[in-house]
């Protein structure tokens, strides 16, 4: 059989090139290419409005806001987090000399199970770092209750949660701070980029200093900062990409609807449905393979799809807690993380982006239904 075109798991949302050229000319004319320029300021304002958040600070990627948030709040000791995420979540703790403490996930959502947090708290615990996995909101109310009771800070890794709302409010307003990633693979991108969302002007000021070496003015350095500023070129790109993000999310929603219709009655394949009261962003479409019921293992299905040029991804496999850096931790014992292990061993994220055609979706679905292409 002739190989068909490759269907990738994601595809970057690219702004209109002519409009981008116009903005590039403006940047060239101004000769101001980084350091809090006009486009940087405009993008911060536009994102606050779009995301319904009070303050935002742009970063050069989605990992540095995690590291910087921990620095800004002087988090030390132990932080309770989830093993079911992208490695950057836990790496941000490691970069701050903080010991990650993994707790298991809730199989109904893939997010850190709030009911397991209290048992993991010790006198050294200072904060919680949950992740809204696949953009599905964590139980932020329950997490706040626990954090308040024990005097803990909460930093959400909201890399997947761009535009996600619960009851009309942005999920990014939960916790002490939330981080975003604008990496090329995400729902909204600035090629590389990211942001920190905070509640007050004072915190924004502090973060703005920290992302620029700690400079408060020309001669004064108020903290040991880092350089993680977003430049003018990517800020301009971001302004244009923002104009397209609603229609991209709408396209993604149609893809999710079509996948769900086609896969609803396939024995051994499960997936998440929308949550009531939640505005989703359809950033990923994970399916879970029950090898007994489906009659094939996750990896058999995954590699069969690849053989037919349908490129799913095993997000998140392996678990962060199983990487060499972390597997020696007591909390990394897979026996203590049965739900996370099970999800990591059964997941495939299907192709999900704004540019998928109906034929692409049908080809993907047919492979899963027929089991042999
Ligand atoms: C993408 C991602 C990050 C890191 O973002 P970068 O922009 O790639 O640095 C952090 N956490 C999660 C959960 C992610 O998916």
mmCIF file of N, CA, C and O in Angstrom, residues 183-237:
data_model
loop_
_atom_site.group_PDB
_atom_site.id
_atom_site.type_symbol
_atom_site.label_atom_id
_atom_site.label_comp_id
_atom_site.label_asym_id
_atom_site.label_seq_id
_atom_site.Cartn_x
_atom_site.Cartn_y
_atom_site.Cartn_z
ATOM 1 N N UNK A 183 4.741 27.913 23.454
ATOM 2 C CA UNK A 183 5.592 27.143 22.543
ATOM 3 C C UNK A 183 4.828 26.799 21.266
ATOM 4 O O UNK A 183 3.593 26.705 21.280
ATOM 5 N N UNK A 184 5.563 26.610 20.192
ATOM 6 C CA UNK A 184 4.980 26.323 18.878
ATOM 7 C C UNK A 184 3.923 25.227 18.887
ATOM 8 O O UNK A 184 2.993 25.239 18.078
ATOM 9 N N UNK A 185 4.042 24.277 19.811
ATOM 10 C CA UNK A 185 3.125 23.133 19.834
ATOM 11 C C UNK A 185 1.830 23.416 20.586
ATOM 12 O O UNK A 185 0.933 22.574 20.588
ATOM 13 N N UNK A 186 1.723 24.572 21.221
ATOM 14 C CA UNK A 186 0.569 24.844 22.071
ATOM 15 C C UNK A 186 -0.575 25.505 21.273
ATOM 16 O O UNK A 186 -0.382 25.961 20.144
ATOM 17 N N UNK A 187 -1.738 25.612 21.912
ATOM 18 C CA UNK A 187 -2.928 26.180 21.273
ATOM 19 C C UNK A 187 -2.635 27.577 20.721
ATOM 20 O O UNK A 187 -3.054 27.927 19.617
ATOM 21 N N UNK A 188 -1.940 28.356 21.517
ATOM 22 C CA UNK A 188 -1.545 29.719 21.120
ATOM 23 C C UNK A 188 -0.035 29.782 21.247
ATOM 24 O O UNK A 188 0.516 29.363 22.269
ATOM 25 N N UNK A 189 0.646 30.268 20.204
ATOM 26 C CA UNK A 189 2.107 30.282 20.284
ATOM 27 C C UNK A 189 2.694 31.611 19.845
ATOM 28 O O UNK A 189 2.089 32.379 19.072
ATOM 29 N N UNK A 190 3.911 31.861 20.369
ATOM 30 C CA UNK A 190 4.732 32.979 19.888
ATOM 31 C C UNK A 190 6.080 32.398 19.410
ATOM 32 O O UNK A 190 7.129 32.991 19.648
ATOM 33 N N UNK A 191 6.040 31.222 18.819
ATOM 34 C CA UNK A 191 7.173 30.386 18.412
ATOM 35 C C UNK A 191 7.749 29.725 19.666
ATOM 36 O O UNK A 191 7.544 28.544 19.879
ATOM 37 N N UNK A 192 8.538 30.472 20.444
ATOM 38 C CA UNK A 192 8.872 30.129 21.818
ATOM 39 C C UNK A 192 8.300 31.283 22.627
ATOM 40 O O UNK A 192 8.317 32.432 22.169
ATOM 41 N N UNK A 193 7.833 31.012 23.816
ATOM 42 C CA UNK A 193 7.319 32.093 24.640
ATOM 43 C C UNK A 193 6.550 31.554 25.815
ATOM 44 O O UNK A 193 6.302 30.342 25.914
ATOM 45 N N UNK A 194 6.184 32.455 26.716
ATOM 46 C CA UNK A 194 5.414 32.049 27.881
ATOM 47 C C UNK A 194 5.046 33.271 28.689
ATOM 48 O O UNK A 194 5.326 34.404 28.275
ATOM 49 N N UNK A 195 4.405 33.043 29.842
ATOM 50 C CA UNK A 195 3.974 34.171 30.656
ATOM 51 C C UNK A 195 3.685 33.728 32.077
ATOM 52 O O UNK A 195 3.482 32.539 32.347
ATOM 53 N N UNK A 196 3.693 34.717 32.955
ATOM 54 C CA UNK A 196 3.239 34.519 34.328
ATOM 55 C C UNK A 196 2.008 35.388 34.533
ATOM 56 O O UNK A 196 1.996 36.550 34.124
ATOM 57 N N UNK A 197 0.998 34.809 35.163
ATOM 58 C CA UNK A 197 -0.222 35.549 35.484
ATOM 59 C C UNK A 197 -0.240 35.766 36.994
ATOM 60 O O UNK A 197 0.003 34.826 37.758
ATOM 61 N N UNK A 198 -0.492 37.015 37.410
ATOM 62 C CA UNK A 198 -0.508 37.321 38.838
ATOM 63 C C UNK A 198 -1.684 38.220 39.174
ATOM 64 O O UNK A 198 -2.365 38.724 38.280
ATOM 65 N N UNK A 199 -1.896 38.442 40.489
ATOM 66 C CA UNK A 199 -3.103 39.147 40.927
ATOM 67 C C UNK A 199 -2.920 40.639 41.154
ATOM 68 O O UNK A 199 -3.902 41.358 41.231
ATOM 69 N N UNK A 200 -1.684 41.096 41.387
ATOM 70 C CA UNK A 200 -1.530 42.503 41.780
ATOM 71 C C UNK A 200 -0.324 43.145 41.101
ATOM 72 O O UNK A 200 0.604 42.464 40.653
ATOM 73 N N UNK A 201 -0.367 44.486 41.085
ATOM 74 C CA UNK A 201 0.648 45.279 40.388
ATOM 75 C C UNK A 201 2.031 45.118 41.026
ATOM 76 O O UNK A 201 3.053 45.115 40.331
ATOM 77 N N UNK A 202 2.040 44.963 42.338
ATOM 78 C CA UNK A 202 3.321 44.838 43.046
ATOM 79 C C UNK A 202 4.045 43.551 42.618
ATOM 80 O O UNK A 202 5.254 43.563 42.383
ATOM 81 N N UNK A 203 3.296 42.467 42.532
ATOM 82 C CA UNK A 203 3.899 41.200 42.108
ATOM 83 C C UNK A 203 4.365 41.298 40.657
ATOM 84 O O UNK A 203 5.441 40.810 40.315
ATOM 85 N N UNK A 204 3.577 41.954 39.828
ATOM 86 C CA UNK A 204 3.991 42.112 38.426
ATOM 87 C C UNK A 204 5.315 42.889 38.356
ATOM 88 O O UNK A 204 6.222 42.511 37.621
ATOM 89 N N UNK A 205 5.401 43.953 39.141
ATOM 90 C CA UNK A 205 6.630 44.746 39.174
ATOM 91 C C UNK A 205 7.839 43.878 39.540
ATOM 92 O O UNK A 205 8.872 43.911 38.877
ATOM 93 N N UNK A 206 7.658 43.072 40.565
ATOM 94 C CA UNK A 206 8.722 42.190 41.043
ATOM 95 C C UNK A 206 9.152 41.202 39.950
ATOM 96 O O UNK A 206 10.333 40.992 39.705
ATOM 97 N N UNK A 207 8.157 40.625 39.284
ATOM 98 C CA UNK A 207 8.429 39.655 38.218
ATOM 99 C C UNK A 207 9.111 40.354 37.033
ATOM 100 O O UNK A 207 10.058 39.819 36.441
ATOM 101 N N UNK A 208 8.647 41.555 36.703
ATOM 102 C CA UNK A 208 9.269 42.299 35.598
ATOM 103 C C UNK A 208 10.744 42.602 35.906
ATOM 104 O O UNK A 208 11.588 42.550 35.009
ATOM 105 N N UNK A 209 11.048 42.896 37.173
ATOM 106 C CA UNK A 209 12.457 43.082 37.558
ATOM 107 C C UNK A 209 13.224 41.763 37.394
ATOM 108 O O UNK A 209 14.312 41.732 36.826
ATOM 109 N N UNK A 210 12.623 40.701 37.927
ATOM 110 C CA UNK A 210 13.333 39.406 37.940
ATOM 111 C C UNK A 210 13.634 38.887 36.537
ATOM 112 O O UNK A 210 14.648 38.246 36.315
ATOM 113 N N UNK A 211 12.743 39.171 35.583
ATOM 114 C CA UNK A 211 12.994 38.637 34.233
ATOM 115 C C UNK A 211 14.004 39.498 33.475
ATOM 116 O O UNK A 211 14.386 39.180 32.354
ATOM 117 N N UNK A 212 14.428 40.604 34.085
ATOM 118 C CA UNK A 212 15.426 41.487 33.476
ATOM 119 C C UNK A 212 16.592 41.719 34.446
ATOM 120 O O UNK A 212 16.908 42.843 34.796
ATOM 121 N N UNK A 213 17.185 40.621 34.904
ATOM 122 C CA UNK A 213 18.384 40.634 35.750
ATOM 123 C C UNK A 213 18.175 41.251 37.131
ATOM 124 O O UNK A 213 19.132 41.441 37.867
ATOM 125 N N UNK A 214 16.942 41.638 37.463
ATOM 126 C CA UNK A 214 16.697 42.318 38.738
ATOM 127 C C UNK A 214 16.863 43.822 38.653
ATOM 128 O O UNK A 214 16.819 44.524 39.674
ATOM 129 N N UNK A 215 17.020 44.361 37.446
ATOM 130 C CA UNK A 215 17.160 45.815 37.295
ATOM 131 C C UNK A 215 15.854 46.533 37.638
ATOM 132 O O UNK A 215 14.819 46.268 37.040
ATOM 133 N N UNK A 216 15.933 47.481 38.585
ATOM 134 C CA UNK A 216 14.779 48.322 38.906
ATOM 135 C C UNK A 216 14.878 49.627 38.126
ATOM 136 O O UNK A 216 13.872 50.236 37.782
ATOM 137 N N UNK A 217 16.083 50.073 37.883
ATOM 138 C CA UNK A 217 16.318 51.219 36.998
ATOM 139 C C UNK A 217 17.742 51.095 36.461
ATOM 140 O O UNK A 217 18.354 50.041 36.578
ATOM 141 N N UNK A 218 18.247 52.155 35.912
ATOM 142 C CA UNK A 218 19.524 52.102 35.219
ATOM 143 C C UNK A 218 20.679 51.560 36.082
ATOM 144 O O UNK A 218 21.557 50.858 35.602
ATOM 145 N N UNK A 219 20.655 51.922 37.361
ATOM 146 C CA UNK A 219 21.805 51.595 38.205
ATOM 147 C C UNK A 219 21.487 50.655 39.362
ATOM 148 O O UNK A 219 22.372 50.170 40.026
ATOM 149 N N UNK A 220 20.200 50.399 39.595
ATOM 150 C CA UNK A 220 19.847 49.627 40.777
ATOM 151 C C UNK A 220 19.387 48.210 40.419
ATOM 152 O O UNK A 220 18.469 48.030 39.630
ATOM 153 N N UNK A 221 20.039 47.231 41.056
ATOM 154 C CA UNK A 221 19.624 45.835 40.896
ATOM 155 C C UNK A 221 19.066 45.375 42.238
ATOM 156 O O UNK A 221 19.781 45.352 43.242
ATOM 157 N N UNK A 222 17.771 45.017 42.253
ATOM 158 C CA UNK A 222 17.108 44.738 43.529
ATOM 159 C C UNK A 222 17.054 43.251 43.887
ATOM 160 O O UNK A 222 16.685 42.897 44.998
ATOM 161 N N UNK A 223 17.399 42.392 42.944
ATOM 162 C CA UNK A 223 17.348 40.956 43.217
ATOM 163 C C UNK A 223 18.202 40.231 42.196
ATOM 164 O O UNK A 223 18.461 40.768 41.114
ATOM 165 N N UNK A 224 18.651 39.007 42.527
ATOM 166 C CA UNK A 224 19.430 38.242 41.552
ATOM 167 C C UNK A 224 18.507 37.700 40.458
ATOM 168 O O UNK A 224 18.053 36.562 40.525
ATOM 169 N N UNK A 225 18.221 38.517 39.484
ATOM 170 C CA UNK A 225 17.281 38.132 38.441
ATOM 171 C C UNK A 225 17.936 37.298 37.354
ATOM 172 O O UNK A 225 19.110 36.948 37.409
ATOM 173 N N UNK A 226 17.123 37.014 36.342
ATOM 174 C CA UNK A 226 17.601 36.236 35.204
ATOM 175 C C UNK A 226 17.202 37.023 33.953
ATOM 176 O O UNK A 226 16.530 38.047 34.064
ATOM 177 N N UNK A 227 17.617 36.575 32.797
ATOM 178 C CA UNK A 227 17.139 37.213 31.572
ATOM 179 C C UNK A 227 16.148 36.276 30.904
ATOM 180 O O UNK A 227 16.524 35.222 30.403
ATOM 181 N N UNK A 228 14.898 36.655 30.907
ATOM 182 C CA UNK A 228 13.890 35.805 30.259
ATOM 183 C C UNK A 228 12.792 36.657 29.621
ATOM 184 O O UNK A 228 11.629 36.293 29.621
ATOM 185 N N UNK A 229 13.208 37.771 29.067
ATOM 186 C CA UNK A 229 12.260 38.702 28.440
ATOM 187 C C UNK A 229 11.855 38.221 27.043
ATOM 188 O O UNK A 229 12.661 37.632 26.328
ATOM 189 N N UNK A 230 10.619 38.540 26.666
ATOM 190 C CA UNK A 230 10.212 38.284 25.283
ATOM 191 C C UNK A 230 10.604 39.490 24.422
ATOM 192 O O UNK A 230 10.503 40.636 24.861
ATOM 193 N N UNK A 231 11.037 39.228 23.191
ATOM 194 C CA UNK A 231 11.485 40.312 22.309
ATOM 195 C C UNK A 231 10.324 40.874 21.479
ATOM 196 O O UNK A 231 9.204 40.350 21.505
ATOM 197 N N UNK A 232 10.600 41.924 20.726
ATOM 198 C CA UNK A 232 9.575 42.618 19.943
ATOM 199 C C UNK A 232 9.057 41.787 18.766
ATOM 200 O O UNK A 232 7.878 41.862 18.410
ATOM 201 N N UNK A 233 9.939 41.009 18.155
ATOM 202 C CA UNK A 233 9.523 40.220 16.989
ATOM 203 C C UNK A 233 8.472 39.189 17.393
ATOM 204 O O UNK A 233 7.413 39.065 16.765
ATOM 205 N N UNK A 234 8.752 38.492 18.482
ATOM 206 C CA UNK A 234 7.793 37.478 18.910
ATOM 207 C C UNK A 234 6.545 38.100 19.553
ATOM 208 O O UNK A 234 5.473 37.509 19.520
ATOM 209 N N UNK A 235 6.697 39.270 20.142
ATOM 210 C CA UNK A 235 5.509 39.965 20.683
ATOM 211 C C UNK A 235 4.576 40.365 19.539
ATOM 212 O O UNK A 235 3.343 40.227 19.645
ATOM 213 N N UNK A 236 5.153 40.845 18.434
ATOM 214 C CA UNK A 236 4.346 41.231 17.275
ATOM 215 C C UNK A 236 3.656 39.999 16.679
ATOM 216 O O UNK A 236 2.458 40.021 16.357
ATOM 217 N N UNK A 237 4.410 38.920 16.556
ATOM 218 C CA UNK A 237 3.862 37.649 16.086
ATOM 219 C C UNK A 237 2.682 37.231 16.978
ATOM 220 O O UNK A 237 1.617 36.829 16.498
#
